[in-house]
Amino acid sequence: MKKKIMLVDDHKLFLEGITGILSGIAHIEVAGRAHTGKSGLEMIRATNPDLVVLDITMPEMNGIEITRAVKREFPNIKILILSMHLDRRMIIEVLKAGADGYALKESEPEELVMAIDVVLSGLMYLSPNVVTILIRDYIQRLSIPDAPEKLEVLSTREKEVLALISEGKSAKSISSELCISRNTVDVHRRNLMQKLGCENLNELTRYAMREGLMNFDN
C-alpha cells in the first residue's frame, strides 16, 4: 500500500520539483500540496496523510506552529522538516515541537527519499549537518557551568541586558539602547554573573545563546 505524503512549502517551484522526485517512487503517493501554513494544516486535517514534508518559514503559520498542532491532533502523523535553515534554535524548537526528522533543501534527491523512508519506519532522520550542529551545541552546554538559579529569577531588565550582551553590545551601547546609566549596566552585569554562576562576560554570552535569549527574526 502506498504511503500518503503531504507537501507544505510556500515556494511553488520547489514544490513542483519535490513532487517530480516523489512521483517516481512506487510506494509513495503525493496526496496534497499547500503553499501556506494555514492551508497546509487544513489540508492535513482533511487528508490525514502518513507523513508531512514541511518547511519552517511560511506565511500565516510557521512550521513549528504546524508541527505542534499536528502532533496535538494527530500524533501518529509523521513530520519531516525540509528547510534551508541551519539555525540551532530553529532546529531545537521544531524537534521539541515533535518533528520526526530534519533534512536540508540542499540535499540530493536520494537523501530526501531516504529521509522519508526512515521517518515512515518510525525512526528519526537528521541530515549530517544538523547532527553536527546539535553535537556542537551539546558540547557547548557541557562547557558552561550550570546556573544556580533558573532564568525565571531574572528581572525583565536583567533579561534585556543579557540579551544585548549576547549580541556583543558594549556597556555603552546597552546604556544608550535601554536609556540607563553606565553604572546601572555594570550593576546588572554583576548581578547576572552572580545569579547565573558565570565568571565573565564570555560565559554570560554563551549562557544567553544556550537559553535562546538572542533575537532572531526568521
mmCIF file of C-alpha atoms in Angstrom:
data_model
loop_
_atom_site.group_PDB
_atom_site.id
_atom_site.type_symbol
_atom_site.label_atom_id
_atom_site.label_comp_id
_atom_site.label_asym_id
_atom_site.label_seq_id
_atom_site.Cartn_x
_atom_site.Cartn_y
_atom_site.Cartn_z
ATOM 1 C CA MET A 1 0.000 0.000 0.000
ATOM 2 C CA LYS A 2 1.284 3.434 -0.913
ATOM 3 C CA LYS A 3 2.111 5.920 1.824
ATOM 4 C CA LYS A 4 0.326 9.262 1.543
ATOM 5 C CA ILE A 5 2.672 12.258 1.637
ATOM 6 C CA MET A 6 1.586 15.864 2.109
ATOM 7 C CA LEU A 7 3.885 18.705 0.960
ATOM 8 C CA VAL A 8 3.743 22.170 2.549
ATOM 9 C CA ASP A 9 6.056 24.905 1.260
ATOM 10 C CA ASP A 10 5.494 28.483 0.117
ATOM 11 C CA HIS A 11 7.831 28.136 -2.886
ATOM 12 C CA LYS A 12 5.704 26.726 -5.700
ATOM 13 C CA LEU A 13 8.597 25.829 -7.991
ATOM 14 C CA PHE A 14 10.265 23.939 -5.151
ATOM 15 C CA LEU A 15 7.043 22.018 -4.544
ATOM 16 C CA GLU A 16 6.918 21.098 -8.210
ATOM 17 C CA GLY A 17 10.446 19.739 -8.002
ATOM 18 C CA ILE A 18 9.750 17.665 -4.890
ATOM 19 C CA THR A 19 6.557 16.334 -6.453
ATOM 20 C CA GLY A 20 8.524 15.272 -9.511
ATOM 21 C CA ILE A 21 11.082 13.444 -7.372
ATOM 22 C CA LEU A 22 8.465 11.590 -5.334
ATOM 23 C CA SER A 23 6.236 10.730 -8.302
ATOM 24 C CA GLY A 24 8.817 8.183 -9.398
ATOM 25 C CA ILE A 25 8.785 6.338 -6.057
ATOM 26 C CA ALA A 26 6.470 3.317 -6.226
ATOM 27 C CA HIS A 27 5.478 3.222 -2.545
ATOM 28 C CA ILE A 28 4.772 6.958 -2.205
ATOM 29 C CA GLU A 29 1.720 8.985 -3.221
ATOM 30 C CA VAL A 30 1.682 12.786 -3.038
ATOM 31 C CA ALA A 31 -1.769 13.245 -1.513
ATOM 32 C CA GLY A 32 -1.752 17.035 -1.449
ATOM 33 C CA ARG A 33 0.247 20.252 -1.620
ATOM 34 C CA ALA A 34 -0.179 23.577 0.143
ATOM 35 C CA HIS A 35 1.609 26.916 -0.156
ATOM 36 C CA THR A 36 0.797 28.477 3.222
ATOM 37 C CA GLY A 37 0.914 27.190 6.753
ATOM 38 C CA LYS A 38 -2.792 27.694 7.408
ATOM 39 C CA SER A 39 -3.953 25.989 4.205
ATOM 40 C CA GLY A 40 -1.449 23.218 4.869
ATOM 41 C CA LEU A 41 -2.916 22.490 8.296
ATOM 42 C CA GLU A 42 -6.441 22.475 6.855
ATOM 43 C CA MET A 43 -5.396 20.020 4.136
ATOM 44 C CA ILE A 44 -3.624 17.793 6.664
ATOM 45 C CA ARG A 45 -6.847 17.609 8.663
ATOM 46 C CA ALA A 46 -8.784 16.732 5.503
ATOM 47 C CA THR A 47 -6.419 14.128 4.021
ATOM 48 C CA ASN A 48 -4.868 12.532 7.152
ATOM 49 C CA PRO A 49 -1.548 11.702 5.426
ATOM 50 C CA ASP A 50 1.058 9.286 6.724
ATOM 51 C CA LEU A 51 3.771 11.938 6.563
ATOM 52 C CA VAL A 52 4.034 15.693 6.036
ATOM 53 C CA VAL A 53 7.102 17.251 4.409
ATOM 54 C CA LEU A 54 7.122 20.730 5.868
ATOM 55 C CA ASP A 55 9.095 23.974 5.559
ATOM 56 C CA ILE A 56 9.630 26.203 8.616
ATOM 57 C CA THR A 57 9.311 29.794 7.390
ATOM 58 C CA MET A 58 5.927 30.244 5.704
ATOM 59 C CA PRO A 59 3.071 32.771 5.637
ATOM 60 C CA GLU A 60 0.210 32.621 8.159
ATOM 61 C CA MET A 61 1.646 29.763 10.252
ATOM 62 C CA ASN A 62 5.250 28.646 10.504
ATOM 63 C CA GLY A 63 6.412 25.050 10.510
ATOM 64 C CA ILE A 64 6.945 24.952 14.264
ATOM 65 C CA GLU A 65 3.338 26.013 14.904
ATOM 66 C CA ILE A 66 2.018 23.489 12.378
ATOM 67 C CA THR A 67 4.105 20.707 13.903
ATOM 68 C CA ARG A 68 2.702 21.426 17.363
ATOM 69 C CA ALA A 69 -0.867 21.473 16.026
ATOM 70 C CA VAL A 70 -0.487 18.261 14.020
ATOM 71 C CA LYS A 71 1.166 16.348 16.852
ATOM 72 C CA ARG A 72 -1.534 17.512 19.244
ATOM 73 C CA GLU A 73 -4.400 16.456 16.958
ATOM 74 C CA PHE A 74 -2.813 13.586 15.005
ATOM 75 C CA PRO A 75 0.127 12.160 16.979
ATOM 76 C CA ASN A 76 0.590 9.300 14.502
ATOM 77 C CA ILE A 77 1.235 11.581 11.516
ATOM 78 C CA LYS A 78 4.967 11.868 10.864
ATOM 79 C CA ILE A 79 6.567 15.280 10.288
ATOM 80 C CA LEU A 80 9.726 15.697 8.204
ATOM 81 C CA ILE A 81 11.078 19.242 8.170
ATOM 82 C CA LEU A 82 12.686 20.210 4.867
ATOM 83 C CA SER A 83 14.328 23.590 5.327
ATOM 84 C CA MET A 84 17.194 25.786 4.174
ATOM 85 C CA HIS A 85 17.841 26.899 7.760
ATOM 86 C CA LEU A 86 20.734 25.637 9.852
ATOM 87 C CA ASP A 87 19.844 27.813 12.835
ATOM 88 C CA ARG A 88 20.409 25.882 16.062
ATOM 89 C CA ARG A 89 17.400 27.339 17.832
ATOM 90 C CA MET A 90 15.058 26.653 14.926
ATOM 91 C CA ILE A 91 16.220 23.044 14.796
ATOM 92 C CA ILE A 92 15.804 22.531 18.531
ATOM 93 C CA GLU A 93 12.409 24.258 18.662
ATOM 94 C CA VAL A 94 10.898 22.214 15.837
ATOM 95 C CA LEU A 95 12.258 18.962 17.283
ATOM 96 C CA LYS A 96 10.824 19.914 20.677
ATOM 97 C CA ALA A 97 7.513 20.563 18.913
ATOM 98 C CA GLY A 98 7.519 16.923 17.804
ATOM 99 C CA ALA A 99 9.119 16.790 14.342
ATOM 100 C CA ASP A 100 10.316 13.312 13.370
ATOM 101 C CA GLY A 101 13.116 14.467 11.104
ATOM 102 C CA TYR A 102 15.037 17.455 9.777
ATOM 103 C CA ALA A 103 16.533 17.479 6.279
ATOM 104 C CA LEU A 104 18.021 20.324 4.261
ATOM 105 C CA LYS A 105 16.737 21.656 0.956
ATOM 106 C CA GLU A 106 20.248 21.392 -0.444
ATOM 107 C CA SER A 107 20.075 17.598 -0.018
ATOM 108 C CA GLU A 108 20.306 15.294 -3.007
ATOM 109 C CA PRO A 109 17.014 13.664 -4.109
ATOM 110 C CA GLU A 110 18.260 10.300 -2.865
ATOM 111 C CA GLU A 111 18.725 11.705 0.636
ATOM 112 C CA LEU A 112 15.200 13.135 0.678
ATOM 113 C CA VAL A 113 13.716 9.760 -0.272
ATOM 114 C CA MET A 114 15.876 8.056 2.357
ATOM 115 C CA ALA A 115 14.778 10.593 4.987
ATOM 116 C CA ILE A 116 11.120 9.950 4.163
ATOM 117 C CA ASP A 117 11.586 6.176 4.389
ATOM 118 C CA VAL A 118 13.463 6.442 7.692
ATOM 119 C CA VAL A 119 10.776 8.629 9.261
ATOM 120 C CA LEU A 120 7.972 6.411 7.935
ATOM 121 C CA SER A 121 9.709 3.431 9.553
ATOM 122 C CA GLY A 122 9.335 5.085 12.944
ATOM 123 C CA LEU A 123 12.894 6.355 13.342
ATOM 124 C CA MET A 124 14.189 9.927 13.393
ATOM 125 C CA TYR A 125 16.190 11.310 10.473
ATOM 126 C CA LEU A 126 18.630 14.207 10.775
ATOM 127 C CA SER A 127 20.835 15.487 7.957
ATOM 128 C CA PRO A 128 24.575 15.215 8.753
ATOM 129 C CA ASN A 129 24.964 18.998 9.042
ATOM 130 C CA VAL A 130 22.079 19.109 11.507
ATOM 131 C CA VAL A 131 23.681 16.359 13.584
ATOM 132 C CA THR A 132 26.920 18.366 13.652
ATOM 133 C CA ILE A 133 25.130 21.466 14.970
ATOM 134 C CA LEU A 134 23.327 19.510 17.685
ATOM 135 C CA ILE A 135 26.511 17.760 18.814
ATOM 136 C CA ARG A 136 28.396 21.056 18.987
ATOM 137 C CA ASP A 137 25.525 22.539 20.979
ATOM 138 C CA TYR A 138 25.657 19.613 23.401
ATOM 139 C CA ILE A 139 29.413 20.002 23.848
ATOM 140 C CA GLN A 140 28.975 23.740 24.422
ATOM 141 C CA ARG A 141 26.374 23.036 27.085
ATOM 142 C CA LEU A 142 28.806 20.737 28.867
ATOM 143 C CA SER A 143 31.400 23.522 28.942
ATOM 144 C CA ILE A 144 29.058 26.052 30.578
ATOM 145 C CA PRO A 145 28.631 25.877 34.355
ATOM 146 C CA ASP A 146 25.098 25.091 35.463
ATOM 147 C CA ALA A 147 23.322 28.202 36.697
ATOM 148 C CA PRO A 148 22.349 28.010 40.383
ATOM 149 C CA GLU A 149 19.017 29.646 39.571
ATOM 150 C CA LYS A 150 16.653 29.472 36.623
ATOM 151 C CA LEU A 151 16.092 32.325 34.194
ATOM 152 C CA GLU A 152 12.805 32.992 35.968
ATOM 153 C CA VAL A 153 14.708 34.626 38.833
ATOM 154 C CA LEU A 154 15.967 37.350 36.495
ATOM 155 C CA SER A 155 14.114 40.620 36.270
ATOM 156 C CA THR A 156 12.806 41.843 32.925
ATOM 157 C CA ARG A 157 15.582 44.439 32.795
ATOM 158 C CA GLU A 158 18.251 41.832 33.551
ATOM 159 C CA LYS A 159 16.963 39.673 30.694
ATOM 160 C CA GLU A 160 17.118 42.688 28.373
ATOM 161 C CA VAL A 161 20.708 43.392 29.408
ATOM 162 C CA LEU A 162 21.643 39.723 28.995
ATOM 163 C CA ALA A 163 20.124 39.605 25.504
ATOM 164 C CA LEU A 164 22.129 42.674 24.456
ATOM 165 C CA ILE A 165 25.313 41.213 25.951
ATOM 166 C CA SER A 166 24.716 38.071 23.892
ATOM 167 C CA GLU A 167 24.626 40.249 20.761
ATOM 168 C CA GLY A 168 28.073 41.590 21.562
ATOM 169 C CA LYS A 169 26.860 45.028 22.646
ATOM 170 C CA SER A 170 29.229 47.110 24.769
ATOM 171 C CA ALA A 171 28.221 48.589 28.118
ATOM 172 C CA LYS A 172 27.993 51.996 26.428
ATOM 173 C CA SER A 173 25.672 50.657 23.710
ATOM 174 C CA ILE A 174 23.499 48.872 26.262
ATOM 175 C CA SER A 175 23.293 52.066 28.305
ATOM 176 C CA SER A 176 22.171 54.042 25.261
ATOM 177 C CA GLU A 177 19.705 51.439 23.975
ATOM 178 C CA LEU A 178 17.982 50.896 27.325
ATOM 179 C CA CYS A 179 18.264 54.545 28.437
ATOM 180 C CA ILE A 180 20.032 53.647 31.662
ATOM 181 C CA SER A 181 23.342 54.796 33.116
ATOM 182 C CA ARG A 182 26.645 53.018 32.565
ATOM 183 C CA ASN A 183 26.850 52.299 36.296
ATOM 184 C CA THR A 184 23.428 50.641 36.172
ATOM 185 C CA VAL A 185 24.601 48.434 33.301
ATOM 186 C CA ASP A 186 27.615 47.376 35.357
ATOM 187 C CA VAL A 187 25.366 46.546 38.309
ATOM 188 C CA HIS A 188 23.113 44.414 36.093
ATOM 189 C CA ARG A 189 26.111 42.575 34.655
ATOM 190 C CA ARG A 190 27.466 41.788 38.119
ATOM 191 C CA ASN A 191 24.050 40.587 39.255
ATOM 192 C CA LEU A 192 23.678 38.405 36.166
ATOM 193 C CA MET A 193 27.040 36.748 36.676
ATOM 194 C CA GLN A 194 26.217 36.087 40.315
ATOM 195 C CA LYS A 195 22.727 34.702 39.653
ATOM 196 C CA LEU A 196 23.774 32.548 36.692
ATOM 197 C CA GLY A 197 27.068 31.314 38.096
ATOM 198 C CA CYS A 198 29.153 32.833 35.299
ATOM 199 C CA GLU A 199 32.624 34.205 35.922
ATOM 200 C CA ASN A 200 32.863 36.624 32.991
ATOM 201 C CA LEU A 201 31.037 38.167 30.037
ATOM 202 C CA ASN A 202 32.048 35.336 27.709
ATOM 203 C CA GLU A 203 30.254 32.850 29.916
ATOM 204 C CA LEU A 204 27.245 35.164 30.098
ATOM 205 C CA THR A 205 27.172 35.323 26.295
ATOM 206 C CA ARG A 206 27.358 31.555 25.962
ATOM 207 C CA TYR A 207 24.641 31.136 28.570
ATOM 208 C CA ALA A 208 22.360 33.530 26.667
ATOM 209 C CA MET A 209 22.952 31.608 23.428
ATOM 210 C CA ARG A 210 22.255 28.301 25.160
ATOM 211 C CA GLU A 211 18.959 29.541 26.588
ATOM 212 C CA GLY A 212 17.836 31.117 23.302
ATOM 213 C CA LEU A 213 17.874 34.721 24.512
ATOM 214 C CA MET A 214 19.445 36.103 21.346
ATOM 215 C CA ASN A 215 16.938 37.641 18.952
ATOM 216 C CA PHE A 216 16.258 36.088 15.550
ATOM 217 C CA ASP A 217 13.596 37.098 13.074
ATOM 218 C CA ASN A 218 13.497 34.200 10.620
#
